[in-house]
Amino acid sequence: MKVVIVGSGVAATAHARVAVAHPGLQLVGIVETTRGSSAESTKPRLADYVEETLKGERPATFSSLAAALSDSDVDVVAVCTPSGTHADHAEQALAADKHVVIEKPIDVDLARARRLSALADEARTRGIVVSVISQHRFDPANAAISRAISAGRFGQLTSATASIAWWRDQDYYDSGDWRGTWQFDGGALLNQGVQAIDLLVHFLGTPVEVFGRTARLTHTDMEAEDVGGAVITFENGAIATLLATTSARPHVGARVQVHGTEGSAISARDQLEYFFAADAHPAGSSVYQGANQALNEVSANDVPGGFVDLDLFSGHLRQYEDILEAIHTGREPGVTVSDALTVLALVRAVYVSQTLGVQVDFADVVAGGYDDVVAVTGQPALTAVSSPADPIAKVSV
Ligand SMILES: NC(=O)c1ccc[n+]([C@@H]2O[C@H](COP(=O)([O-])OP(=O)(O)OC[C@H]3O[C@@H](n4cnc5c(N)ncnc54)[C@H](O)[C@@H]3O)[C@@H](O)[C@H]2O)c1
């Protein structure tokens, strides 16, 4: 499969590494522009990196996707540009009948993502595969949890919690003029949080109601939130809490916990920190009922304390394996456009909830009922107010 990568920044580098390393892929082109990243002019061009550092065949470079599509023989387009450009680039690639791999999130705009979803469904009938990167779904820890849930091993799922506590200083947001903007990025929820949110939905199913809060607490120059939280109710009645922040020094990491009547699991920093399923200890068994069975489900490399896989690109490699299999066999990819649309709608529901100050019906968000709401980040100031008539301090937001 001949691959063209659109973009030449951080994510594009991961895709280039996979395309050079994977025997089923050939990196034939890179669309390199100077737009979007102030740090870019000082970085070596990605084509140089591929040739000199990765020792790959030098890919052609193009100044636009249109030029790449008309000049080279391409099978797969990998969209690695700022999030607000994803759907437009993917549409362009689909119009040329190419398979498309889109970096997360699907886009920042729900209407554009909805249109792309319809186009991807239509392209599917012609054998075209579109998938959105959510590489942590393919981590052995998260795959083990997903398998257990599908097999019913956790019984009735009752609750979950996802927290993404990262540290990103103002220099990070200044490193690209798109970062932290509503038009191209969103904040901690839509950029850093989106993969854990994908896991939450993957594990628990369709959300029903969302109540969210966001705030910009520590960054002086970004539009969207650096802290966001929500309470989400799912179709089966399960309740989840969500927290995403880029104001947690020193980068505490991502953690997803899921709980059911017959078992629970914790995935932390991509490793299986805890796993328990009652079926491994049938009634009458003398083994302690809360014993951590993580090592029965994944290898020692994938539990904390084991050897930590430091290769940040292994998730992308695993997801490309899945996408290639989908292309070759005609099955659905592990992460579909529809999955990614649900995740974007969930983040959008948090933004709408914050902006309007109400609990939001998730189906209404998906259907476009709130498309005209202009998201506003919550204000950080909590003011303690006391008056002689009411000596008990009240908090007003
Ligand atoms: N899956 C992951 O782990 C992961 C990691 C990092 C980034 N990402 C995602 O990848 C995307 C890019 O992030 P990044 O960190 O690589 O950004 P970046 O700023 O490092 O790179 C963005 C690239 O896009 C190019 N660009 C900007 N505007 C463009 C346009 N209109 N047309 C064509 N090219 C354009 C820039 O020149 C640059 O090469 C984002 O959507 C981000 O969420 C995913």
Coordinates of C-alpha atoms and ligand atoms in Angstrom, one line a residue:
M1 CA 0.0 0.0 0.0
K2 CA 1.5 3.3 -1.1
V3 CA 1.0 6.0 1.5
V4 CA 1.0 9.8 1.3
I5 CA 1.2 11.7 4.6
V6 CA -0.4 15.1 4.8
G7 CA 1.5 17.2 7.4
S8 CA 5.0 16.9 8.6
G9 CA 4.8 17.6 12.4
V10 CA 4.7 15.3 15.5
A11 CA 1.9 13.0 14.3
A12 CA 3.2 12.8 10.8
T13 CA 6.5 11.6 12.2
A14 CA 4.8 8.6 13.9
H15 CA 3.0 7.7 10.6
A16 CA 6.3 8.0 8.7
R17 CA 8.0 5.7 11.1
V18 CA 5.3 3.1 10.8
A19 CA 5.2 3.4 7.0
V20 CA 9.0 2.9 6.8
A21 CA 9.0 0.0 9.3
H22 CA 6.0 -1.9 8.0
P23 CA 6.7 -4.3 5.1
G24 CA 3.1 -3.8 3.8
L25 CA 3.5 0.0 3.4
Q26 CA 5.6 2.2 1.2
L27 CA 5.9 5.9 2.0
V28 CA 5.7 7.6 -1.4
G29 CA 4.9 11.2 -0.5
I30 CA 4.6 13.9 2.1
V31 CA 2.6 17.0 1.8
E32 CA 4.8 19.5 3.6
T33 CA 3.6 23.0 4.1
T34 CA 5.0 25.7 6.3
R35 CA 1.6 26.6 7.7
G36 CA 0.6 26.0 11.3
S37 CA 3.7 25.4 13.3
S38 CA 6.1 28.2 14.4
A39 CA 8.6 25.6 15.5
E40 CA 8.6 24.0 12.1
S41 CA 11.1 26.2 10.3
T42 CA 13.8 25.1 12.7
K43 CA 13.0 21.4 12.4
P44 CA 14.5 19.2 9.7
R45 CA 12.0 18.4 6.9
L46 CA 10.3 15.1 7.4
A47 CA 11.5 13.8 4.0
D48 CA 15.1 14.4 5.2
Y49 CA 14.3 12.6 8.5
V50 CA 12.9 9.6 6.6
E51 CA 15.9 9.4 4.4
E52 CA 18.7 10.2 6.8
T53 CA 17.4 8.9 10.2
L54 CA 15.0 6.2 9.3
K55 CA 17.1 5.1 6.3
G56 CA 14.0 4.9 4.2
E57 CA 13.6 5.6 0.6
R58 CA 13.2 9.4 0.2
P59 CA 9.5 10.2 -0.4
A60 CA 8.4 12.9 -2.9
T61 CA 7.3 16.1 -1.3
F62 CA 4.2 18.1 -2.4
S63 CA 2.9 21.5 -1.4
S64 CA -0.8 20.4 -1.4
L65 CA -2.8 17.2 -1.1
A66 CA -4.3 18.0 -4.5
A67 CA -0.8 17.9 -6.0
A68 CA 0.0 14.7 -4.3
L69 CA -3.2 13.0 -5.5
S70 CA -2.6 14.1 -9.1
D71 CA 1.1 13.3 -9.2
S72 CA 1.6 10.0 -7.5
D73 CA 0.2 6.6 -7.4
V74 CA -1.4 6.5 -3.9
D75 CA -3.4 3.9 -2.0
V76 CA -3.7 5.4 1.4
V77 CA -3.8 9.1 2.6
A78 CA -2.8 9.7 6.2
V79 CA -4.1 13.0 7.5
C80 CA -1.8 14.4 10.1
T81 CA -2.6 18.1 10.0
P82 CA -4.3 20.3 12.7
S83 CA -7.5 18.8 13.8
G84 CA -9.8 21.4 12.2
T85 CA -8.5 20.5 8.8
H86 CA -9.0 16.7 9.1
A87 CA -12.5 16.3 7.5
D88 CA -11.7 18.5 4.6
H89 CA -8.5 16.6 3.8
A90 CA -10.2 13.2 4.2
E91 CA -13.0 14.3 1.9
Q92 CA -10.5 15.3 -0.7
A93 CA -8.8 11.9 -0.4
L94 CA -12.2 10.0 -0.6
A95 CA -13.1 12.0 -3.7
A96 CA -10.0 10.4 -5.3
D97 CA -11.1 6.9 -4.0
K98 CA -8.2 6.5 -1.6
H99 CA -8.2 4.7 1.8
V100 CA -7.9 7.3 4.6
V101 CA -6.2 7.2 8.0
I102 CA -7.2 10.3 10.0
E103 CA -5.3 11.3 13.1
K104 CA -7.4 11.9 16.1
P105 CA -9.8 13.6 16.6
I106 CA -12.0 13.1 13.4
D107 CA -12.3 17.0 13.3
V108 CA -13.3 19.7 15.6
D109 CA -16.6 20.5 13.8
L110 CA -19.5 18.1 14.2
A111 CA -21.3 19.1 11.1
R112 CA -18.1 18.4 9.0
A113 CA -17.6 15.1 10.8
R114 CA -21.2 14.1 10.1
R115 CA -20.8 14.8 6.4
L116 CA -17.5 12.9 6.3
S117 CA -19.2 9.9 8.1
A118 CA -21.9 9.8 5.3
L119 CA -19.2 10.0 2.6
A120 CA -17.2 7.2 4.3
D121 CA -20.3 5.0 4.5
E122 CA -20.8 5.5 0.8
A123 CA -17.1 4.9 0.0
R124 CA -17.3 1.7 2.0
T125 CA -19.7 0.2 -0.6
R126 CA -16.8 0.7 -3.1
G127 CA -14.3 -1.1 -0.8
I128 CA -12.7 2.1 0.6
V129 CA -11.6 2.0 4.3
V130 CA -11.6 5.1 6.5
S131 CA -10.3 4.8 10.1
V132 CA -9.5 7.4 12.8
I133 CA -6.4 6.9 14.9
S134 CA -7.1 5.9 18.5
Q135 CA -4.0 3.8 19.0
H136 CA -4.5 3.1 22.7
R137 CA -7.5 0.8 21.8
F138 CA -4.8 -1.5 20.5
D139 CA -2.6 -1.6 23.6
P140 CA -2.7 -5.1 25.1
A141 CA -4.2 -3.7 28.3
N142 CA -7.1 -2.0 26.6
A143 CA -7.6 -4.9 24.2
A144 CA -7.8 -7.3 27.2
I145 CA -10.5 -5.1 28.9
S146 CA -12.4 -4.9 25.7
R147 CA -12.4 -8.6 25.2
A148 CA -13.5 -9.2 28.7
I149 CA -16.4 -6.8 28.3
S150 CA -17.5 -8.3 25.0
A151 CA -17.4 -11.8 26.6
G152 CA -19.6 -10.5 29.5
R153 CA -16.9 -11.4 32.0
F154 CA -17.5 -8.2 34.1
G155 CA -21.3 -8.8 34.3
Q156 CA -23.4 -5.7 34.2
L157 CA -21.3 -2.7 33.7
T158 CA -22.2 -0.1 36.4
S159 CA -19.6 2.7 36.2
A160 CA -16.3 3.9 34.9
T161 CA -13.9 6.7 35.2
A162 CA -11.5 8.2 32.7
S163 CA -8.9 10.7 33.7
I164 CA -6.2 12.3 31.5
A165 CA -4.0 14.4 33.6
W166 CA -1.2 15.9 31.6
W167 CA 1.1 18.8 31.8
R168 CA 1.4 21.2 28.8
D169 CA 3.0 24.6 29.5
Q170 CA 2.3 27.7 27.6
D171 CA 5.3 27.1 25.3
Y172 CA 3.4 24.0 24.0
Y173 CA 0.4 26.1 23.0
D174 CA 2.7 28.7 21.5
S175 CA 4.5 26.0 19.4
G176 CA 1.8 26.0 16.8
D177 CA -0.7 28.8 16.1
W178 CA -3.5 26.2 15.8
R179 CA -3.0 24.7 19.3
G180 CA -5.7 25.4 21.9
T181 CA -7.9 27.3 19.3
W182 CA -11.6 26.5 18.8
Q183 CA -11.1 26.5 15.0
F184 CA -8.4 24.0 14.8
D185 CA -7.8 22.1 18.1
G186 CA -10.1 22.5 21.1
G187 CA -8.6 22.0 24.5
A188 CA -7.6 19.2 27.0
L189 CA -10.7 17.2 26.2
L190 CA -10.5 17.2 22.5
N191 CA -6.8 17.0 22.0
Q192 CA -5.2 15.2 25.0
G193 CA -8.4 13.5 26.3
V194 CA -9.9 12.1 23.2
Q195 CA -8.3 8.7 23.2
A196 CA -9.4 7.9 26.8
I197 CA -12.8 9.2 25.9
D198 CA -12.8 6.8 22.9
L199 CA -12.0 4.0 25.4
L200 CA -14.8 5.0 27.7
V201 CA -17.3 4.8 24.8
H202 CA -15.7 1.7 23.4
F203 CA -16.1 0.0 26.8
L204 CA -19.5 1.4 28.0
G205 CA -21.5 2.0 24.7
T206 CA -23.7 4.9 23.7
P207 CA -23.9 7.9 26.0
V208 CA -27.4 9.3 26.9
E209 CA -26.9 12.4 29.0
V210 CA -23.9 14.6 29.6
F211 CA -23.3 17.3 32.2
G212 CA -19.9 19.0 31.8
R213 CA -17.7 21.8 33.1
T214 CA -14.6 23.3 31.5
A215 CA -12.2 26.1 32.6
R216 CA -9.0 27.7 31.5
L217 CA -7.1 27.9 34.7
T218 CA -3.4 28.1 34.1
H219 CA -2.7 29.0 30.4
T220 CA -2.7 32.7 29.4
D221 CA -2.9 32.3 25.7
M222 CA -5.3 29.6 24.5
E223 CA -9.0 29.7 23.7
A224 CA -10.3 26.3 24.8
E225 CA -10.1 24.6 28.2
D226 CA -7.1 23.4 30.1
V227 CA -9.4 21.5 32.6
G228 CA -12.6 19.8 31.6
G229 CA -14.8 17.3 33.5
A230 CA -18.1 15.6 32.9
V231 CA -20.6 13.1 34.3
I232 CA -22.0 10.9 31.6
T233 CA -24.9 8.4 31.7
F234 CA -24.9 5.5 29.3
E235 CA -27.7 3.6 27.6
N236 CA -27.3 0.6 30.0
G237 CA -27.6 3.0 33.0
A238 CA -23.9 3.0 33.8
I239 CA -22.5 6.3 35.1
A240 CA -19.0 7.6 34.2
T241 CA -16.9 10.5 35.3
L242 CA -14.4 12.1 32.9
L243 CA -11.5 14.5 33.7
A244 CA -9.1 15.9 31.2
T245 CA -6.5 18.5 32.0
T246 CA -3.2 19.9 30.7
S247 CA -2.6 21.6 34.0
A248 CA -1.4 18.6 36.0
R249 CA 2.3 18.8 36.7
P250 CA 4.2 16.5 36.2
H251 CA 2.2 14.8 33.6
V252 CA 0.4 12.2 35.7
G253 CA -0.9 10.3 32.6
A254 CA -4.1 8.6 31.4
R255 CA -6.2 6.2 33.4
V256 CA -9.4 4.4 32.6
Q257 CA -11.3 2.3 35.2
V258 CA -14.3 0.2 34.4
H259 CA -16.5 -1.6 36.9
G260 CA -19.1 -4.3 36.7
T261 CA -21.1 -6.7 38.9
E262 CA -18.7 -9.6 38.0
G263 CA -15.4 -7.8 37.5
S264 CA -13.4 -4.6 37.1
A265 CA -10.3 -3.4 35.4
I266 CA -7.9 -0.5 35.5
S267 CA -5.8 0.6 32.5
A268 CA -3.2 3.2 33.6
R269 CA -0.5 4.7 31.3
D270 CA -1.4 2.1 28.7
Q271 CA -0.7 -0.8 31.1
L272 CA -3.1 -3.2 32.8
E273 CA -2.8 -2.1 36.4
Y274 CA -5.7 -4.2 37.7
F275 CA -8.0 -6.9 36.3
F276 CA -10.5 -9.1 38.1
A277 CA -13.2 -11.3 36.7
A278 CA -15.2 -13.5 39.0
D279 CA -15.3 -16.4 36.5
A280 CA -11.6 -17.0 37.1
H281 CA -12.4 -17.9 40.7
P282 CA -15.5 -20.0 40.6
A283 CA -17.6 -20.3 43.8
G284 CA -15.9 -22.3 46.5
S285 CA -12.5 -21.4 45.1
S286 CA -10.0 -20.7 47.9
V287 CA -8.3 -17.9 46.0
Y288 CA -8.8 -14.4 47.3
Q289 CA -11.7 -12.9 45.4
G290 CA -10.1 -9.5 44.7
A291 CA -6.8 -10.9 43.5
N292 CA -5.2 -9.0 40.6
Q293 CA -5.4 -11.3 37.5
A294 CA -3.7 -8.8 35.2
L295 CA -0.8 -11.2 34.4
N296 CA -3.3 -13.8 33.3
E297 CA -4.7 -11.4 30.7
V298 CA -1.5 -9.8 29.3
S299 CA 2.2 -10.4 29.3
A300 CA 4.5 -9.0 32.0
N301 CA 5.5 -6.3 29.6
D302 CA 2.0 -4.9 29.8
V303 CA 1.6 -4.6 33.6
P304 CA 3.2 -1.8 35.7
G305 CA 6.5 -3.0 37.1
G306 CA 7.1 -5.1 34.0
F307 CA 9.3 -3.9 31.2
V308 CA 7.7 -0.7 29.9
D309 CA 7.5 -0.5 26.2
L310 CA 9.0 2.9 25.5
D311 CA 8.3 2.9 21.8
L312 CA 5.7 5.5 21.4
F313 CA 4.9 4.3 17.9
S314 CA 3.9 0.8 18.7
G315 CA 0.2 1.8 19.1
H316 CA 0.2 3.4 15.6
L317 CA 1.9 0.3 14.2
R318 CA -0.8 -2.0 15.7
Q319 CA -3.6 0.2 14.4
Y320 CA -2.1 0.2 10.9
E321 CA -2.0 -3.6 11.1
D322 CA -5.7 -3.5 11.8
I323 CA -6.4 -1.0 9.0
L324 CA -4.4 -3.1 6.5
E325 CA -6.3 -6.2 7.4
A326 CA -9.6 -4.3 7.0
I327 CA -8.5 -3.2 3.5
H328 CA -7.4 -6.7 2.5
T329 CA -10.3 -8.6 3.9
G330 CA -13.2 -6.1 3.5
R331 CA -14.1 -6.2 7.2
E332 CA -14.7 -3.0 9.2
P333 CA -11.6 -1.3 10.8
G334 CA -11.3 -1.5 14.6
V335 CA -12.0 2.2 14.8
T336 CA -14.6 3.5 12.4
V337 CA -15.6 7.0 11.4
S338 CA -18.9 6.4 13.3
D339 CA -16.9 5.6 16.5
A340 CA -14.9 8.8 16.1
L341 CA -18.0 10.8 15.4
T342 CA -19.5 9.6 18.7
V343 CA -16.3 10.7 20.6
L344 CA -16.4 14.1 19.0
A345 CA -20.1 14.5 19.8
L346 CA -19.3 13.6 23.4
V347 CA -16.7 16.3 23.8
R348 CA -19.0 18.7 22.0
A349 CA -21.7 17.7 24.5
V350 CA -19.4 18.7 27.4
Y351 CA -18.7 22.0 25.6
V352 CA -22.4 22.7 25.0
S353 CA -23.3 21.7 28.6
Q354 CA -20.7 24.2 29.9
T355 CA -21.8 26.9 27.6
L356 CA -25.5 26.6 28.3
G357 CA -25.2 25.5 31.9
V358 CA -27.5 22.5 31.4
Q359 CA -27.4 18.8 31.2
V360 CA -27.4 17.8 27.5
D361 CA -29.2 15.0 25.7
F362 CA -26.5 13.2 23.8
A363 CA -28.7 12.1 20.9
D364 CA -29.7 15.7 20.3
V365 CA -26.0 16.7 20.0
V366 CA -25.4 13.9 17.5
A367 CA -28.4 14.9 15.5
G368 CA -27.2 18.5 15.2
G369 CA -29.6 20.1 17.7
Y370 CA -26.8 22.1 19.2
D371 CA -24.7 22.8 16.1
D372 CA -25.3 26.5 16.3
V373 CA -24.0 26.8 19.9
V374 CA -20.7 28.8 20.0
A375 CA -18.7 27.0 22.7
V376 CA -17.3 29.2 25.5
T377 CA -14.7 28.1 28.0
G378 CA -15.8 28.3 31.7
Q379 CA -14.4 31.1 33.8
P380 CA -12.0 30.1 36.6
A381 CA -13.0 32.6 39.2
L382 CA -14.8 31.1 42.1
T383 CA -15.8 34.0 44.4
A384 CA -16.6 33.4 48.0
V385 CA -19.5 35.7 48.9
S386 CA -20.6 36.4 52.4
S387 CA -23.1 38.9 53.7
P388 CA -24.1 39.8 57.3
A389 CA -27.6 38.5 56.6
D390 CA -26.3 35.2 55.5
P391 CA -23.1 34.4 57.5
I392 CA -22.6 31.1 55.7
A393 CA -20.3 31.8 52.8
K394 CA -21.8 31.0 49.4
V395 CA -20.0 30.3 46.3
S396 CA -21.0 31.9 43.1
V397 CA -19.5 31.1 39.7
Ligands
LIG1 N1 -2.3 9.9 18.0 C1 -1.4 10.6 18.6 O1 -0.8 10.2 19.6 C2 -1.2 12.0 18.2 C3 0.0 12.7 18.6 C4 0.2 14.0 18.2 C5 -0.7 14.6 17.4 N2 -1.9 14.0 17.0 C6 -2.8 14.7 16.1 O2 -2.2 14.9 14.9 C7 -2.6 16.2 14.4 C8 -1.4 17.1 14.1 O3 -0.7 17.3 15.4 P1 0.8 17.6 15.4 O4 1.2 17.6 16.9 O5 1.5 16.7 14.5 O6 0.9 19.1 14.9 P2 2.2 19.8 14.3 O7 1.9 21.3 14.5 O8 3.4 19.3 14.8 O9 2.1 19.5 12.7 C9 1.0 19.9 11.9 C10 1.4 19.8 10.5 O10 0.3 20.2 9.6 C11 0.8 21.2 8.7 N3 -0.4 22.0 8.3 C12 -0.9 23.0 9.1 N4 -2.0 23.5 8.5 C13 -2.1 22.8 7.3 C14 -3.0 22.9 6.2 N5 -4.1 23.7 6.3 N6 -2.8 22.1 5.2 C15 -1.8 21.2 5.2 N7 -0.9 21.1 6.2 C16 -1.1 21.9 7.2 C17 1.9 21.9 9.4 O11 2.8 22.5 8.4 C18 2.6 20.7 10.1 O12 3.4 20.0 9.3 C19 -3.6 16.8 15.4 O13 -4.9 16.5 15.0 C20 -3.3 16.0 16.7 O14 -4.4 15.9 17.5 C21 -2.1 12.7 17.4

